Amino acid sequence: MRVLSGTKPTGDSLHLGNYFGALRQFVALQAEHEEALYFIADYHSMTTVRDPKLRRRYTLNVALDYLAAGLDPEKAILFRQSDIPEVCELTWLLTSVTPMGMLERAHAYKAATDRGENVDHGLFTYPVLMAADILLYHADLVPVGQDQKQHIEMTRDMAQRFNHAYDCEALVIPEPYIMKDSATVLGTDGQKMSKSYGNTIPMFAGKNQIKKAVMGIVTDSNPVEEPKDPDATVFQLWNLFAEPEERRAMAERARAGGLGYGEVKKDLLERVLDFFSEMRQRREHFESRPEEVEAILCQGAEKARAMAAPVLDGCRLAAGLGS
Ligand code: TYM
C-alpha cells in the first residue's frame, strides 16, 4: 500500500485544520504502511504566492512543520514537488483526457469566478496538477481533509480516462482517506479554517499570536448563566484536544448553563500550547539546522524521482510518445 499526500506552502505555519484534517494522519500512516510519500506542493502555491523569497520561506516552513509533527525521513519520503519536474509532463498527458466541464465544476475555480476574480489558467488546471502528483507515484491511499475530496474524485476519473483511452493499466486508481471527526476543522469565524479566510489558529507561532486567535473565536452574546450550544465553534475546536469522556462532560456543562465562553477559550489556549509544545521543540531543533532539512528534501526527491520514472515511462509508452 503506497500512501501519498501534499501541502501547499502559503504561510509561516500550518494551522489546526491542516494538522487535524491531514498531518496527524500522515504521521499515523507512515508507521502503518511500508511506503509513504509526503511533499510540499510549491508548484501549486504559484496560483497565489508571487514572491520567490516568500515561496522558499513558506516551503521551508512546511518542511519544518512536517518534521516537527513527527514525519520521519527514515519512514517516509519527504520532498519538494518542484524537484520532480516529471510531474509537469504527466500533467500535460492528463489534460488531454480531462473534460473542460470537469474542471469548470471544481470548487476553487467556481468560487473564484463567482467572486468575479480574473482567474488564470494555473488555477483552472490546478486539479490536473494535483492528479499528476498522486498518479505519478502509483499512490493507493491519499490522506486529506474533506475540502480535497473532490480533487481525489477527479484524480480517479482522470486515471480511468487515461487507462481507457490508451487501453492500458499505466495508472493506479487511488482512494481518499478522510477522518470523520476532523474532516473539516472550523476557523475562528465558524467557516472552514483556511489561510485565505484569515480565520486560522496556527500550530506554531508566538504565544501571543495563538492567544489572539483563540480569544478571537466568534461566539454568541448569551450571558454566562444561559445554556450554550455544545456544537458551537468554540466547543468544536476544544473537542479536538479532549478525550471522548471530557467532551461528553463539556457538552453537559454547556447545555446546563453557567459556563462562560471565556473559560472555554482559556482552557483551549492551554491545551493548544501544551499539545504542540513537544513538536515546537522538535521544530526549533530543525530550524537551527536548515542544511539538514535541505538534505532530507534532496534525498527524498531522489527516491521519489526513482519511483516516478517508470510510471511516466509506462504512460509515454502507452500513449505512443518518445522513441
Ligand atoms: P492544503 O495545503 O490547502 O491543505 C493541506 C491539507 O490540510 C487539509 N485541510 C483541512 N482539513 C480539515 N479542515 C480544514 N479546515 C482544513 N484545511 C486544510 C487539506 O484537506 C489538505 O489535506 N491541493 C492541496 C495540496 C496538494 C495535494 C496534492 C494533496 C497538492 N497536491 C496531492 C494531496 C495529494 C492543498 O491545497 O491542500
PDB file of N, CA and C and ligand atoms in Angstrom, residues 4-10 15 17-23 26 39 41 44 81 126 129-130 133-134 142-148 151-152 182-186 192-194, ligand 1:
ATOM      1  N   LEU A   4       0.279   8.695  -0.060  1.00  0.00           N
ATOM      2  CA  LEU A   4       0.882   9.945  -0.534  1.00  0.00           C
ATOM      3  C   LEU A   4      -0.030  11.123  -0.224  1.00  0.00           C
ATOM      4  N   SER A   5       0.579  12.255   0.141  1.00  0.00           N
ATOM      5  CA  SER A   5      -0.206  13.485   0.247  1.00  0.00           C
ATOM      6  C   SER A   5       0.730  14.689   0.183  1.00  0.00           C
ATOM      7  N   GLY A   6       0.125  15.866   0.084  1.00  0.00           N
ATOM      8  CA  GLY A   6       0.922  17.086  -0.035  1.00  0.00           C
ATOM      9  C   GLY A   6       0.253  18.263   0.643  1.00  0.00           C
ATOM     10  N   THR A   7       1.041  19.297   0.843  1.00  0.00           N
ATOM     11  CA  THR A   7       0.546  20.515   1.489  1.00  0.00           C
ATOM     12  C   THR A   7       1.092  21.722   0.741  1.00  0.00           C
ATOM     13  N   LYS A   8       0.233  22.705   0.545  1.00  0.00           N
ATOM     14  CA  LYS A   8       0.643  23.899  -0.196  1.00  0.00           C
ATOM     15  C   LYS A   8       1.366  24.863   0.747  1.00  0.00           C
ATOM     16  N   PRO A   9       2.551  25.363   0.340  1.00  0.00           N
ATOM     17  CA  PRO A   9       3.264  26.297   1.218  1.00  0.00           C
ATOM     18  C   PRO A   9       2.752  27.729   1.032  1.00  0.00           C
ATOM     19  N   THR A  10       1.902  28.164   1.950  1.00  0.00           N
ATOM     20  CA  THR A  10       1.333  29.518   1.790  1.00  0.00           C
ATOM     21  C   THR A  10       1.478  30.371   3.045  1.00  0.00           C
ATOM     22  N   HIS A  15      -1.871  25.189  10.121  1.00  0.00           N
ATOM     23  CA  HIS A  15      -2.865  25.515  11.149  1.00  0.00           C
ATOM     24  C   HIS A  15      -3.576  24.250  11.642  1.00  0.00           C
ATOM     25  N   GLY A  17      -6.456  23.127  11.133  1.00  0.00           N
ATOM     26  CA  GLY A  17      -7.168  22.406  10.074  1.00  0.00           C
ATOM     27  C   GLY A  17      -6.222  21.468   9.340  1.00  0.00           C
ATOM     28  N   ASN A  18      -5.039  21.970   8.999  1.00  0.00           N
ATOM     29  CA  ASN A  18      -4.045  21.130   8.323  1.00  0.00           C
ATOM     30  C   ASN A  18      -3.635  19.962   9.221  1.00  0.00           C
ATOM     31  N   TYR A  19      -3.449  20.273  10.507  1.00  0.00           N
ATOM     32  CA  TYR A  19      -2.966  19.220  11.403  1.00  0.00           C
ATOM     33  C   TYR A  19      -4.010  18.127  11.601  1.00  0.00           C
ATOM     34  N   PHE A  20      -5.199  18.525  12.079  1.00  0.00           N
ATOM     35  CA  PHE A  20      -6.185  17.502  12.417  1.00  0.00           C
ATOM     36  C   PHE A  20      -6.839  16.906  11.163  1.00  0.00           C
ATOM     37  N   GLY A  21      -6.920  17.702  10.094  1.00  0.00           N
ATOM     38  CA  GLY A  21      -7.522  17.197   8.864  1.00  0.00           C
ATOM     39  C   GLY A  21      -6.583  16.284   8.088  1.00  0.00           C
ATOM     40  N   ALA A  22      -5.274  16.510   8.207  1.00  0.00           N
ATOM     41  CA  ALA A  22      -4.356  15.775   7.334  1.00  0.00           C
ATOM     42  C   ALA A  22      -3.073  15.305   8.034  1.00  0.00           C
ATOM     43  N   LEU A  23      -2.299  16.242   8.535  1.00  0.00           N
ATOM     44  CA  LEU A  23      -0.943  15.924   9.014  1.00  0.00           C
ATOM     45  C   LEU A  23      -0.914  14.834  10.086  1.00  0.00           C
ATOM     46  N   PHE A  26      -0.995  11.758   8.368  1.00  0.00           N
ATOM     47  CA  PHE A  26       0.282  11.467   7.672  1.00  0.00           C
ATOM     48  C   PHE A  26       1.195  10.706   8.630  1.00  0.00           C
ATOM     49  N   PHE A  39       4.815  15.470   0.330  1.00  0.00           N
ATOM     50  CA  PHE A  39       5.585  16.511  -0.349  1.00  0.00           C
ATOM     51  C   PHE A  39       5.042  17.904  -0.046  1.00  0.00           C
ATOM     52  N   ALA A  41       3.809  21.189  -1.849  1.00  0.00           N
ATOM     53  CA  ALA A  41       3.268  21.478  -3.176  1.00  0.00           C
ATOM     54  C   ALA A  41       3.612  22.913  -3.598  1.00  0.00           C
ATOM     55  N   HIS A  44       1.967  24.231  -6.745  1.00  0.00           N
ATOM     56  CA  HIS A  44       0.584  24.661  -6.505  1.00  0.00           C
ATOM     57  C   HIS A  44       0.510  26.045  -5.871  1.00  0.00           C
ATOM     58  N   GLN A  81       7.786  19.257  -4.314  1.00  0.00           N
ATOM     59  CA  GLN A  81       7.127  18.925  -5.591  1.00  0.00           C
ATOM     60  C   GLN A  81       7.968  19.369  -6.796  1.00  0.00           C
ATOM     61  N   TYR A 126      -5.315  23.499 -11.829  1.00  0.00           N
ATOM     62  CA  TYR A 126      -4.859  23.025 -10.517  1.00  0.00           C
ATOM     63  C   TYR A 126      -5.212  21.550 -10.252  1.00  0.00           C
ATOM     64  N   LEU A 129      -2.844  19.113 -12.113  1.00  0.00           N
ATOM     65  CA  LEU A 129      -1.517  19.005 -11.491  1.00  0.00           C
ATOM     66  C   LEU A 129      -1.614  18.144 -10.231  1.00  0.00           C
ATOM     67  N   MET A 130      -2.686  18.327  -9.497  1.00  0.00           N
ATOM     68  CA  MET A 130      -2.847  17.531  -8.267  1.00  0.00           C
ATOM     69  C   MET A 130      -3.042  16.048  -8.599  1.00  0.00           C
ATOM     70  N   ASP A 133       0.301  14.673  -9.343  1.00  0.00           N
ATOM     71  CA  ASP A 133       1.053  14.443  -8.093  1.00  0.00           C
ATOM     72  C   ASP A 133       0.800  13.052  -7.543  1.00  0.00           C
ATOM     73  N   ILE A 134      -0.460  12.673  -7.611  1.00  0.00           N
ATOM     74  CA  ILE A 134      -0.876  11.408  -6.979  1.00  0.00           C
ATOM     75  C   ILE A 134      -0.566  10.224  -7.896  1.00  0.00           C
ATOM     76  N   VAL A 142      -4.732   8.356  -0.234  1.00  0.00           N
ATOM     77  CA  VAL A 142      -4.385   9.772  -0.130  1.00  0.00           C
ATOM     78  C   VAL A 142      -5.089  10.400   1.084  1.00  0.00           C
ATOM     79  N   PRO A 143      -4.362  10.578   2.197  1.00  0.00           N
ATOM     80  CA  PRO A 143      -4.986  11.213   3.367  1.00  0.00           C
ATOM     81  C   PRO A 143      -5.147  12.717   3.152  1.00  0.00           C
ATOM     82  N   VAL A 144      -6.378  13.189   3.256  1.00  0.00           N
ATOM     83  CA  VAL A 144      -6.672  14.628   3.049  1.00  0.00           C
ATOM     84  C   VAL A 144      -7.868  15.028   3.907  1.00  0.00           C
ATOM     85  N   GLY A 145      -8.105  16.325   3.997  1.00  0.00           N
ATOM     86  CA  GLY A 145      -9.321  16.848   4.614  1.00  0.00           C
ATOM     87  C   GLY A 145     -10.456  16.829   3.591  1.00  0.00           C
ATOM     88  N   GLN A 146     -11.656  17.043   4.098  1.00  0.00           N
ATOM     89  CA  GLN A 146     -12.858  16.981   3.259  1.00  0.00           C
ATOM     90  C   GLN A 146     -12.779  17.904   2.029  1.00  0.00           C
ATOM     91  N   ASP A 147     -12.147  19.074   2.199  1.00  0.00           N
ATOM     92  CA  ASP A 147     -12.109  20.059   1.099  1.00  0.00           C
ATOM     93  C   ASP A 147     -11.365  19.545  -0.128  1.00  0.00           C
ATOM     94  N   GLN A 148     -10.573  18.473   0.048  1.00  0.00           N
ATOM     95  CA  GLN A 148      -9.813  17.954  -1.104  1.00  0.00           C
ATOM     96  C   GLN A 148     -10.480  16.737  -1.743  1.00  0.00           C
ATOM     97  N   HIS A 151     -11.122  16.801  -5.420  1.00  0.00           N
ATOM     98  CA  HIS A 151      -9.895  16.644  -6.218  1.00  0.00           C
ATOM     99  C   HIS A 151      -9.510  15.174  -6.367  1.00  0.00           C
ATOM    100  N   ILE A 152      -9.730  14.404  -5.323  1.00  0.00           N
ATOM    101  CA  ILE A 152      -9.361  12.972  -5.405  1.00  0.00           C
ATOM    102  C   ILE A 152     -10.334  12.261  -6.353  1.00  0.00           C
ATOM    103  N   SER A 182     -12.507  14.904  12.033  1.00  0.00           N
ATOM    104  CA  SER A 182     -11.815  16.170  11.771  1.00  0.00           C
ATOM    105  C   SER A 182     -11.798  16.480  10.271  1.00  0.00           C
ATOM    106  N   ALA A 183     -12.822  15.984   9.557  1.00  0.00           N
ATOM    107  CA  ALA A 183     -12.856  16.156   8.101  1.00  0.00           C
ATOM    108  C   ALA A 183     -12.818  17.632   7.723  1.00  0.00           C
ATOM    109  N   THR A 184     -13.543  18.459   8.493  1.00  0.00           N
ATOM    110  CA  THR A 184     -13.470  19.908   8.283  1.00  0.00           C
ATOM    111  C   THR A 184     -13.328  20.577   9.646  1.00  0.00           C
ATOM    112  N   VAL A 185     -12.178  21.177   9.881  1.00  0.00           N
ATOM    113  CA  VAL A 185     -11.945  21.909  11.131  1.00  0.00           C
ATOM    114  C   VAL A 185     -12.408  23.349  10.918  1.00  0.00           C
ATOM    115  N   LEU A 186     -13.198  23.845  11.860  1.00  0.00           N
ATOM    116  CA  LEU A 186     -13.723  25.205  11.699  1.00  0.00           C
ATOM    117  C   LEU A 186     -12.691  26.242  12.115  1.00  0.00           C
ATOM    118  N   LYS A 192     -14.942  27.169   7.358  1.00  0.00           N
ATOM    119  CA  LYS A 192     -13.816  26.237   7.313  1.00  0.00           C
ATOM    120  C   LYS A 192     -12.521  26.988   7.645  1.00  0.00           C
ATOM    121  N   MET A 193     -11.665  26.391   8.472  1.00  0.00           N
ATOM    122  CA  MET A 193     -10.401  27.066   8.771  1.00  0.00           C
ATOM    123  C   MET A 193      -9.540  27.112   7.518  1.00  0.00           C
ATOM    124  N   SER A 194      -9.138  28.300   7.132  1.00  0.00           N
ATOM    125  CA  SER A 194      -8.371  28.442   5.904  1.00  0.00           C
ATOM    126  C   SER A 194      -7.577  29.736   5.934  1.00  0.00           C
TER     127      SER A 194
HETATM  128  P1  TYM B   1      -3.755  22.499   1.598  1.00  0.00           P
HETATM  129  O1  TYM B   1      -2.321  22.891   1.588  1.00  0.00           O
HETATM  130  O2  TYM B   1      -4.789  23.556   1.476  1.00  0.00           O
HETATM  131  O3  TYM B   1      -4.063  21.684   2.899  1.00  0.00           O
HETATM  132  C1  TYM B   1      -3.252  20.605   3.335  1.00  0.00           C
HETATM  133  C2  TYM B   1      -4.150  19.543   3.951  1.00  0.00           C
HETATM  134  O4  TYM B   1      -4.878  20.108   5.052  1.00  0.00           O
HETATM  135  C3  TYM B   1      -6.272  19.832   4.895  1.00  0.00           C
HETATM  136  N1  TYM B   1      -7.048  20.948   5.435  1.00  0.00           N
HETATM  137  C4  TYM B   1      -8.085  20.790   6.264  1.00  0.00           C
HETATM  138  N2  TYM B   1      -8.646  19.691   6.805  1.00  0.00           N
HETATM  139  C5  TYM B   1      -9.682  19.877   7.649  1.00  0.00           C
HETATM  140  N3  TYM B   1     -10.182  21.108   7.973  1.00  0.00           N
HETATM  141  C6  TYM B   1      -9.637  22.236   7.455  1.00  0.00           C
HETATM  142  N4  TYM B   1     -10.128  23.424   7.791  1.00  0.00           N
HETATM  143  C7  TYM B   1      -8.552  22.110   6.550  1.00  0.00           C
HETATM  144  N5  TYM B   1      -7.782  22.990   5.853  1.00  0.00           N
HETATM  145  C8  TYM B   1      -6.884  22.262   5.178  1.00  0.00           C
HETATM  146  C9  TYM B   1      -6.477  19.715   3.382  1.00  0.00           C
HETATM  147  O5  TYM B   1      -7.646  18.986   3.081  1.00  0.00           O
HETATM  148  C10 TYM B   1      -5.207  19.026   2.954  1.00  0.00           C
HETATM  149  O6  TYM B   1      -5.330  17.624   3.101  1.00  0.00           O
HETATM  150  N6  TYM B   1      -4.308  20.862  -3.075  1.00  0.00           N
HETATM  151  C11 TYM B   1      -3.782  20.529  -1.759  1.00  0.00           C
HETATM  152  C12 TYM B   1      -2.317  20.179  -1.770  1.00  0.00           C
HETATM  153  C13 TYM B   1      -1.979  19.097  -2.705  1.00  0.00           C
HETATM  154  C14 TYM B   1      -2.223  17.702  -2.530  1.00  0.00           C
HETATM  155  C15 TYM B   1      -1.713  17.076  -3.683  1.00  0.00           C
HETATM  156  C16 TYM B   1      -2.836  16.967  -1.512  1.00  0.00           C
HETATM  157  C17 TYM B   1      -1.341  19.242  -3.905  1.00  0.00           C
HETATM  158  N7  TYM B   1      -1.174  18.040  -4.490  1.00  0.00           N
HETATM  159  C18 TYM B   1      -1.787  15.661  -3.851  1.00  0.00           C
HETATM  160  C19 TYM B   1      -2.932  15.562  -1.685  1.00  0.00           C
HETATM  161  C20 TYM B   1      -2.409  14.949  -2.830  1.00  0.00           C
HETATM  162  C21 TYM B   1      -3.992  21.717  -0.839  1.00  0.00           C
HETATM  163  O7  TYM B   1      -4.031  22.835  -1.273  1.00  0.00           O
HETATM  164  O8  TYM B   1      -4.010  21.405   0.485  1.00  0.00           O
END
